[in-house]
XYZ file of C-alpha atoms in Angstrom:
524
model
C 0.000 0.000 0.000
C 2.824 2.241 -0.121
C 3.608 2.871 3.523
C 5.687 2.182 6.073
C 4.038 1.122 8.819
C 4.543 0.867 12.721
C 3.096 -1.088 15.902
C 3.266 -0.992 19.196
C 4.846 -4.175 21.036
C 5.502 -2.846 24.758
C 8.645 -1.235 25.735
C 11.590 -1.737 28.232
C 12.183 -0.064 31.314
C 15.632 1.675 32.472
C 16.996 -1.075 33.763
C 16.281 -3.291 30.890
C 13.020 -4.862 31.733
C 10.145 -5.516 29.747
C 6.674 -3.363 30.243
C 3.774 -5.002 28.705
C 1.779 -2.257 28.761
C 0.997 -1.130 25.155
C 1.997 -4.698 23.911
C -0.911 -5.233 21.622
C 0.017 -4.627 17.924
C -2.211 -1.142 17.646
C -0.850 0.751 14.553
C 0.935 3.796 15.530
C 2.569 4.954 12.524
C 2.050 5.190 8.919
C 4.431 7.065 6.275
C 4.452 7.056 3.359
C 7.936 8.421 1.628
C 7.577 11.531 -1.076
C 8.667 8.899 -3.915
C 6.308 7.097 -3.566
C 3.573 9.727 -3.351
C 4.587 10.624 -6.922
C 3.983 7.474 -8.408
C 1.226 5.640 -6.594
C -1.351 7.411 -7.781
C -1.212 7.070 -11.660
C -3.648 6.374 -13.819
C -1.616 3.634 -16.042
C -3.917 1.015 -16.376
C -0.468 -1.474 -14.719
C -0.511 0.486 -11.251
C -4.364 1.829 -11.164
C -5.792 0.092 -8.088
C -8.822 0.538 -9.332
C -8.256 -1.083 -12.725
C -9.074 -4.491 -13.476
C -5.486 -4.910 -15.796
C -3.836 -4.053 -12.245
C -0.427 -5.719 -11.790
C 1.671 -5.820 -8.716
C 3.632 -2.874 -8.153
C 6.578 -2.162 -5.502
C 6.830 1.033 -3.204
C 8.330 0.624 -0.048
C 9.866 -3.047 -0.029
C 13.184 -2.752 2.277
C 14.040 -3.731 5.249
C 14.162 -0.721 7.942
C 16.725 -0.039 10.424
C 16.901 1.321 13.660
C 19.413 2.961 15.743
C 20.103 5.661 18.332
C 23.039 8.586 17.907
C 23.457 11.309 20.198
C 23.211 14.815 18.642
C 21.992 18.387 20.421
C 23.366 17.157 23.784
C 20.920 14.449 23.664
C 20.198 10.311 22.692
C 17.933 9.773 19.756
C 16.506 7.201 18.241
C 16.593 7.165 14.157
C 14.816 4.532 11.363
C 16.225 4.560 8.004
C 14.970 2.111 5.156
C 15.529 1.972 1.164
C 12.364 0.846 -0.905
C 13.990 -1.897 -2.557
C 12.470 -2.244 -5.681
C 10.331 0.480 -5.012
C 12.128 3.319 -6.010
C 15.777 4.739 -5.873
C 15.080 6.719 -2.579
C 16.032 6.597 1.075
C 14.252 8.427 4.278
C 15.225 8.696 8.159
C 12.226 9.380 10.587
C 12.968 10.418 14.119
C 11.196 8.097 16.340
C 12.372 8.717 19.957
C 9.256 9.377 21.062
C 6.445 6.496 19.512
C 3.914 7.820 21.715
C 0.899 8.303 20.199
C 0.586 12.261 21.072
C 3.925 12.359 19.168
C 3.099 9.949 16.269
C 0.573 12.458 15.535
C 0.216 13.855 11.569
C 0.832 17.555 13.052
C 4.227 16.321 14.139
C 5.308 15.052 11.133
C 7.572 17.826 10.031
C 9.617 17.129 13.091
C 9.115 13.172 12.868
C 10.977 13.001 9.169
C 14.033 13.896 9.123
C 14.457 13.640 5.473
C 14.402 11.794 2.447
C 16.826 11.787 -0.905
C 16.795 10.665 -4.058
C 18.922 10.149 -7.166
C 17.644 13.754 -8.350
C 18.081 15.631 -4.789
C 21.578 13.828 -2.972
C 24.653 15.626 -3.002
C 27.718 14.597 -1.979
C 31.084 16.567 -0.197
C 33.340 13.822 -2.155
C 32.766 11.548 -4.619
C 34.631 10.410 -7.953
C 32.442 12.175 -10.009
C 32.247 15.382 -7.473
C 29.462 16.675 -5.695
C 27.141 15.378 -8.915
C 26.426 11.905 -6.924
C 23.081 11.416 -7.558
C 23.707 9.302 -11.381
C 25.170 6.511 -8.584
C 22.308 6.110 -6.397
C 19.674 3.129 -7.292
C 16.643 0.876 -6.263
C 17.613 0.999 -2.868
C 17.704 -2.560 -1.526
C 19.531 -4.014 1.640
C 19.555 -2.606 4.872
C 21.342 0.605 5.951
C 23.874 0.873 8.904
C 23.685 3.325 11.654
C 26.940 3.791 13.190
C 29.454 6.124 15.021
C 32.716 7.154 12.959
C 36.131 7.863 13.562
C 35.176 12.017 12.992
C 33.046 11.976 15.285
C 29.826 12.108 14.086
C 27.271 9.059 13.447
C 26.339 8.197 10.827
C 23.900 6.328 8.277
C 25.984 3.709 5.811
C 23.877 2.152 2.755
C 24.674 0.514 -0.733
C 24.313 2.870 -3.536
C 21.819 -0.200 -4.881
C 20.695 -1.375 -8.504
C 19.803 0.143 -11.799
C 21.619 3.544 -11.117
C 22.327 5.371 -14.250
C 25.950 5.225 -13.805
C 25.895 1.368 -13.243
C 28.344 1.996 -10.565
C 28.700 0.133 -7.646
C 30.017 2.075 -4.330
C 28.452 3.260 -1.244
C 26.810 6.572 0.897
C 27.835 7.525 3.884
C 25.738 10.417 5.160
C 27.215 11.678 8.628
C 25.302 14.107 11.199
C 26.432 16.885 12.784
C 26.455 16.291 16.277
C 25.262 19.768 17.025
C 22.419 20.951 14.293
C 21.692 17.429 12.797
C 22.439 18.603 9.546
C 23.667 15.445 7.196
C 26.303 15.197 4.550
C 26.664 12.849 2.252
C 29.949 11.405 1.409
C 30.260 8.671 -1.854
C 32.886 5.867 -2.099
C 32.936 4.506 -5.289
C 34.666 1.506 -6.446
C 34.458 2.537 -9.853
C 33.257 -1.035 -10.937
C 30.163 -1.283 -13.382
C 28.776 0.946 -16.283
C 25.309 1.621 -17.746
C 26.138 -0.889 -20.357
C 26.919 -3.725 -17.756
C 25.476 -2.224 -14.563
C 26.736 -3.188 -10.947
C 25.701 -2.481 -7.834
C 26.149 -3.192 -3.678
C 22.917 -3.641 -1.469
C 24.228 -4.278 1.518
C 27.286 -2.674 3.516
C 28.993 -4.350 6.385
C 30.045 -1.946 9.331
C 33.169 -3.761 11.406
C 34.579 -2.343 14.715
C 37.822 -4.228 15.128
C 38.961 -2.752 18.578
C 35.546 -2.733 20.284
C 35.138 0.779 20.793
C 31.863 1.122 19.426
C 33.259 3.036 16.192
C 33.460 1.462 12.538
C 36.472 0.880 11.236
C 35.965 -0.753 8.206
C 33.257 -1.258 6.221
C 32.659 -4.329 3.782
C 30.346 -5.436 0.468
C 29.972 -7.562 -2.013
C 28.805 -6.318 -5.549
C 26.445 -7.714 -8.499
C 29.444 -8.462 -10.798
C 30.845 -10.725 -7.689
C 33.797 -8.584 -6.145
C 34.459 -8.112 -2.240
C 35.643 -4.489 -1.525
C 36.712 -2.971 1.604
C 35.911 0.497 2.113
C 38.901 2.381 4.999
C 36.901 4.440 7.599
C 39.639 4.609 10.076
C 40.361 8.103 9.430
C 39.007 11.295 11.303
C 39.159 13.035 8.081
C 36.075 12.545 5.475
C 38.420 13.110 2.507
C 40.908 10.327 3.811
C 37.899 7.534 3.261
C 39.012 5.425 0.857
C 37.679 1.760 -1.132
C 40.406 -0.737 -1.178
C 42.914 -0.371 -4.609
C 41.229 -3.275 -6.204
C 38.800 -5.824 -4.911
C 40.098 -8.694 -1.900
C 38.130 -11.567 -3.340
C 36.386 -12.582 -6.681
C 34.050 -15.063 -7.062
C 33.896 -17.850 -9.453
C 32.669 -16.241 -12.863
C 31.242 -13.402 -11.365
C 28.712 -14.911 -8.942
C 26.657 -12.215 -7.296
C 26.665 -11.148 -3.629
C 23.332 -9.706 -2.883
C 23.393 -10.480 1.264
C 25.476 -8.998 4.131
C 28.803 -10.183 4.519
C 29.298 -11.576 7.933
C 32.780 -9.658 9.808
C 33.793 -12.296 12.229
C 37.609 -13.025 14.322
C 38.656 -15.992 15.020
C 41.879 -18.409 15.658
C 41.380 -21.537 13.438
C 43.220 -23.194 15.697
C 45.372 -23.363 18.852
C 47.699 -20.909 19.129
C 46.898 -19.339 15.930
C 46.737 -15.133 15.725
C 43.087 -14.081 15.197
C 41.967 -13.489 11.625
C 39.630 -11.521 10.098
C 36.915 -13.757 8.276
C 34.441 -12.887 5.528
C 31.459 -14.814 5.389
C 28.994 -14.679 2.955
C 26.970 -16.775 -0.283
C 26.139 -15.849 -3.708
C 22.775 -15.715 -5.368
C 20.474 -13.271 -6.878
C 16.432 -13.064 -6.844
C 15.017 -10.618 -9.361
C 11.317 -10.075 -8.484
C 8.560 -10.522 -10.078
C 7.062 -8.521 -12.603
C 3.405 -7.530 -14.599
C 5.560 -9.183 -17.306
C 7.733 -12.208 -15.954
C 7.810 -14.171 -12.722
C 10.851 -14.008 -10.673
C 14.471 -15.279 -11.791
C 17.461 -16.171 -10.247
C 21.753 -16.337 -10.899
C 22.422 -19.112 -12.992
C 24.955 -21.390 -12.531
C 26.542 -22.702 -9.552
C 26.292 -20.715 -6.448
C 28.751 -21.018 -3.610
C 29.108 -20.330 0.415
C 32.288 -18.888 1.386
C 34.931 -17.818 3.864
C 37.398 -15.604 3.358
C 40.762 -14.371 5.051
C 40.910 -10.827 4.842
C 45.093 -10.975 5.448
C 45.884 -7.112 4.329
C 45.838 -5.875 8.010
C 49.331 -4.336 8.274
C 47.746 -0.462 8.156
C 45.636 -1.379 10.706
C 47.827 -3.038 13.214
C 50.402 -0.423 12.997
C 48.468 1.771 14.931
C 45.728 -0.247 16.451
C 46.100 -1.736 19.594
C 43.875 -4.849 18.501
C 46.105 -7.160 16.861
C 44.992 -9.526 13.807
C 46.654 -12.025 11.942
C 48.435 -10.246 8.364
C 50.677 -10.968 5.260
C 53.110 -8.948 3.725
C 51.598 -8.482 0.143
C 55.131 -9.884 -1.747
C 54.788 -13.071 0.788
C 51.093 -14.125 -0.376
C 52.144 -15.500 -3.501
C 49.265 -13.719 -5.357
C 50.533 -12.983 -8.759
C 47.845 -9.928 -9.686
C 48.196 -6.764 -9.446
C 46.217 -5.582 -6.615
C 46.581 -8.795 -5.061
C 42.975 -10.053 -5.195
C 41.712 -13.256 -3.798
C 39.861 -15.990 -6.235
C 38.501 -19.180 -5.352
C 41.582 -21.181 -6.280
C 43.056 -19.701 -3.151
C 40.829 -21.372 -0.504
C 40.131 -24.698 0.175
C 37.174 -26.544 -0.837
C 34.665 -27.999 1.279
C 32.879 -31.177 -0.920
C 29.157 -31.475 -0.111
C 27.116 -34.197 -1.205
C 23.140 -34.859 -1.089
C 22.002 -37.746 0.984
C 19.653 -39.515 -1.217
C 17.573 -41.072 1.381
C 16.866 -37.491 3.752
C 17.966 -34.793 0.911
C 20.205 -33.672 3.827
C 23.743 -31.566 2.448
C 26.733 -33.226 4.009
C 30.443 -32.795 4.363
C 31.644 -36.745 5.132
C 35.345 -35.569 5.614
C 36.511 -32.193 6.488
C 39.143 -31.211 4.674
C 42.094 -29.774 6.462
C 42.800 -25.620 5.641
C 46.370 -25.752 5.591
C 46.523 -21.545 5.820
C 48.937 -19.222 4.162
C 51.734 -17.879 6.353
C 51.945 -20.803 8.366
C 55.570 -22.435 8.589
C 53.956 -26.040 7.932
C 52.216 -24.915 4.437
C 55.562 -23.517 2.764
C 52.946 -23.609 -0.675
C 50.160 -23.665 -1.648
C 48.817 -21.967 1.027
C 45.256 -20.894 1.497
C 43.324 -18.352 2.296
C 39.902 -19.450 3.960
C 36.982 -21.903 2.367
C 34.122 -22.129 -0.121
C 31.632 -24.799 -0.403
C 29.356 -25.498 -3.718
C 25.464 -25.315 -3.015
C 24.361 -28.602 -4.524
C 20.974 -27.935 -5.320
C 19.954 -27.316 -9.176
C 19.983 -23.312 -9.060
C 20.142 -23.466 -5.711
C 21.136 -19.870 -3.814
C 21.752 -17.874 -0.898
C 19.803 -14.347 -0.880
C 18.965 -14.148 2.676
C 21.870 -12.371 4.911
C 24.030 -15.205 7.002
C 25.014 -14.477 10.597
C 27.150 -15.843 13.119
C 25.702 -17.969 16.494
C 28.938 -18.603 18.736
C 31.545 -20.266 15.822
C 28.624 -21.631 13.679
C 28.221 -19.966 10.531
C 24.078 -20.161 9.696
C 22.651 -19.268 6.486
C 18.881 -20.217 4.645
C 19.487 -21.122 1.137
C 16.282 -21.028 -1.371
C 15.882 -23.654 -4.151
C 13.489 -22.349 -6.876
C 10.055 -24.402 -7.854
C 10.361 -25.731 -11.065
C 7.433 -25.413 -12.779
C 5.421 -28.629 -14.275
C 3.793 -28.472 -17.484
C 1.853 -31.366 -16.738
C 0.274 -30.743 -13.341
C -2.141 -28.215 -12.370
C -0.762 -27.940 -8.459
C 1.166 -24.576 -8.149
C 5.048 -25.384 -6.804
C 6.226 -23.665 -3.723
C 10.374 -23.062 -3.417
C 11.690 -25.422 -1.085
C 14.962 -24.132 1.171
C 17.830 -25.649 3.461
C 18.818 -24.040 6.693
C 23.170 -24.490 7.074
C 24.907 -24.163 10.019
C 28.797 -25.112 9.436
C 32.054 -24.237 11.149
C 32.712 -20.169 10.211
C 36.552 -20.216 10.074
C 37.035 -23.742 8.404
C 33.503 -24.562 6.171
C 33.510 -27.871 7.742
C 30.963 -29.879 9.703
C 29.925 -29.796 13.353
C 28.969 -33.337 14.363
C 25.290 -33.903 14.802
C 24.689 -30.023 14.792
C 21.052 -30.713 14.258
C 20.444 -33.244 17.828
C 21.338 -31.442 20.745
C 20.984 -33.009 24.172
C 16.897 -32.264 24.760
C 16.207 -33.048 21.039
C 18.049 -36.306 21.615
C 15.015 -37.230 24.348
C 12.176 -36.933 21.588
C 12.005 -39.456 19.357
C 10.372 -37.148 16.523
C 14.216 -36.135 16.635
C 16.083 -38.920 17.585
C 14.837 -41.675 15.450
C 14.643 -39.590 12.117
C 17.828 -39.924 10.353
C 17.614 -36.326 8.818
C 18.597 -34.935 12.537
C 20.664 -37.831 13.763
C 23.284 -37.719 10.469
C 26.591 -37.130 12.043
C 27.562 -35.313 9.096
C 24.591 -32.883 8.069
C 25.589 -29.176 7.388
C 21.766 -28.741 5.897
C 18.323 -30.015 6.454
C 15.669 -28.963 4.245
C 13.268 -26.311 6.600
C 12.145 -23.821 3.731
C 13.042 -21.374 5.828
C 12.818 -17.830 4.169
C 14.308 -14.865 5.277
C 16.670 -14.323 7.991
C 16.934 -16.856 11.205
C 17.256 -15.391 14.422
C 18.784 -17.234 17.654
C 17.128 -17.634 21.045
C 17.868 -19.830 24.146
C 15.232 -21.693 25.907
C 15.812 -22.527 29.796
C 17.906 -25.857 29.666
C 20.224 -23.593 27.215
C 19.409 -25.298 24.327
C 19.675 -22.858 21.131
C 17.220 -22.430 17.797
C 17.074 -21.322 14.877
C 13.948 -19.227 14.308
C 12.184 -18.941 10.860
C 9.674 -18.122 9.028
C 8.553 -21.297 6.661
C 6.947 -20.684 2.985
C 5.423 -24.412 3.468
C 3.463 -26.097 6.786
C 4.662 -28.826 8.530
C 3.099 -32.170 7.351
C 4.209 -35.875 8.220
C 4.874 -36.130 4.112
C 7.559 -32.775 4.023
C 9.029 -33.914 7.550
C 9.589 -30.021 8.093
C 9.511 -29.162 11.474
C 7.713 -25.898 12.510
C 9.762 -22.525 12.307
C 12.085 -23.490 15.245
C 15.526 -25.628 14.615
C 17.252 -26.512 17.894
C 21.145 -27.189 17.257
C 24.063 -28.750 19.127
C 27.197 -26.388 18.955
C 30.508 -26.516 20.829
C 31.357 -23.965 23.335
C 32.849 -20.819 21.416
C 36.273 -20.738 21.958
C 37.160 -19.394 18.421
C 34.865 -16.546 17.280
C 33.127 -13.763 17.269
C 31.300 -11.203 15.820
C 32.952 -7.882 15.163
C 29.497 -5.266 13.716
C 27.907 -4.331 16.639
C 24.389 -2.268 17.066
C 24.850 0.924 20.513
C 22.500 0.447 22.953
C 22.445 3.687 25.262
């Protein structure tokens, strides 16, 4: 319908606790963003509600953020969203009050605190000068709200798809901690043209020393590249994209999804290294003209070394495992990464539960290490072995376990009159190796129910994946005993004939001793 809409849920208290009062889903907030008023209301038979030839149309379809900065001597609380397909367009509404006397429509000069689009942004820098506007997109992905090294916080989003340049880069649009006032700063990685069009959806914010300011931002692009974009410095004009991108995927695979910024020592006595985690995929929606499509070809999970840290630990006081760039071995120029340099992780299909397994590990024997004097390597990747099978939902991290929903497209039957759904498999593998944990899917409790412990699709000693069509984004909760799950959304019921159990995956993981996550979200 065009708007973004918001409920209430209940609230928490000072010291953390929850207050139920209010915790009944009443609507409190509708807006609609000034893009979308321009085009909603046309009379083309395509987008006419009214109209029988009415075809589905987008408008506001990203996912919103949240996040509070301090500005005017005092906490606030933003939301900033995209409209994904909807439009190339982004808006931030001040919502540090969601009472209702203050989610009022006489308040709503003071509740928006702007919106820009390709024809109104300006930037301070950019490549092509304060003229930024040709680079900004559909605005998909979700944006960052961080603090910076200058100061100031800050809102971080992909520049998106279908920009007129066919750039790929991303905003950074900081807020003077005084009068609010933004600026908008563009990194480009001048990748991508109008005639073969790239584009990054969603940026990465890492804070490698824990001080609650980005460091380093990361994204993957359309045409497959991994950049690293330098925030380190208190000067805007010192921001910088890496000289060329760290990684390449196989024949360009596209990274639509975060990219998951996690330490960890691979093993004992090993220096903590910065890993990359992330898959490849691509969904275009559907139009009034053709259904959805996906990448073609063979799409791929993987995990990536980011060794280039010299810069950073010459002045940082948080140490991570680096290379000198003549030592790597890497004969290109800029000293990119490519599949060849990791190690592969096989997966197979078992026939009898369609579970993904790993039967053997494979050893990483990494780069820098005395004991692998060659052929050294740089992290893992895994082939997804499902026909057109792909990763477009964002990954994240739960203790060393790297957990990702992969989506399998319906192939459509000629034959049959039933409609197909997409079917999906939930992975949850080792982040700094690839490998698998054993019997990841039976913890302890699920081990006492024999819906779980008799079914050979959780008891496999070797599963990575077990078919959940799961869609979206899992989160992780704890129940009482300790016992972790997997949350989800399904796009399919639970029946005895799909053996899908119901939106909630409890795992068995081994105590974190090697990871963790380095984005982080301020909580005053």
């Amino acid at each position: 319908d065009g708007l973004l809409h918001g409920f209430r849920t209940g609230s928490y208290d000072a010291n953390g606790a929850f207050v139920g009062t209010g915790n009944d889903g009443q609507e409190v907030l509708a807006y609609m963003p000034g893009a979308v008023v321009q085009t909603i209301h046309s009379t083309t038979n395509s987008v006419d509600y009214a109209n029988v030839q009415y075809g589905h149309n987008f408008f506001v379809d990203a996912t919103a953020a949240t996040g509070d900065l301090f500005y005017g001597g005092q906490w606030h609380t933003w939301l900033a969203s995209g409209l994904g397909p909807g439009g190339n367009a982004i808006f931030a509404l001040d919502v540090t009050d969601p009472t209702p006397a203050n989610f009022a429509e006489s308040k709503a000069a003071s509740l928006v605190v702007g919106e820009w689009n390709s024809s109104t942004i300006s930037c301070a820098s950019s490549a092509g000068g304060s003229s930024c506007g040709g680079n900004l997109g559909n605005t998909y992905g979700t944006p960052q709200l961080r603090r910076l090294h200058d100061g100031k916080w800050a809102i971080i989003f992909g520049n998106g798809y279908g920009s007129a340049s066919g750039d790929a880069g991303i905003f950074v649009m900081t807020i003077d901690p005084n009068t609010a006032a933004t600026t908008f700063y563009y990194l480009s990685t001048q990748t991508g043209s109008a005639a073969s069009p790239n584009g990054i959806a969603f940026p990465s914010a890492a804070d490698l020393d824990a001080d609650h300011t980005t460091d380093y931002v990361y994204a993957g692009d359309l045409q497959g590249n991994l950049w690293r974009f330098d925030l380190t410095s208190n000067n805007e004009s010192n921001w910088a994209v890496s000289p060329g991108p760290l990684f390449k995927t196989a024949a360009g695979q596209p990274i639509t999804t975060a990219i998951v910024v996690a330490s960890g020592a691979p093993s004992p006595g090993m220096q903590q290294q910065v890993m990359l985690l992330f898959g490849t995929g691509q969904r275009l929606p559907v139009t009034n003209a053709s259904p959805a499509t996906y990448a073609s070809g063979t799409q791929s999970l993987y995990g990536v070394w980011d060794w280039n840290m010299g810069a950073w630990n010459s002045y940082a006081s948080v140490q991570y495992a680096s290379m000198n760039a003549s030592a790597t071995g890497l004969s290109t120029a800029n000293y990119y990464l490519t599949p060849s340099g990791l190690q592969q992780q096989i997966v197979t299909v078992n026939a009898a539960t369609g579970d993904r397994e790993i039967a053997a590990n494979a050893t990483i024997c990494w780069a820098g290490q005395t004991s692998c004097a060659t052929n050294g390597r740089f992290g893992w990747y895994l082939n997804l072995p499902g026909t057109q099978e792909q990763i477009i939902y964002s990954p994240e991290l739960v203790l060393q376990a790297l957990t990702v929903n992969s989506i399998v497209p319906a192939s459509a039957n000629a034959t049959s009159c039933a409609l197909p759904s997409d079917i999906g498999f939930t992975y949850v593998i080792n982040a700094m190796t690839g490998g698998a944990f054993n019997q990841v899917f039976l913890p302890p409790s699920a081990a006492l129910n024999p819906a779980f412990s008799t079914n050979p699709k959780y008891t496999d000693a070797v599963a990575i994946a077990i078919q959940t069509n799961a869609t979206g984004m899992s989160f992780v909760t704890t129940n009482g005993a300790g016992t972790r799950f997997l949350v989800y959304e399904t796009n399919q019921v639970d029946t005895a004939s799909n053996n899908i159990a119901s939106g909630a995956q409890p795992l068995n993981l081994p105590a974190n001793n090697t990871g963790r996550r380095l984005s982080w979200i301020e909580r005053r």
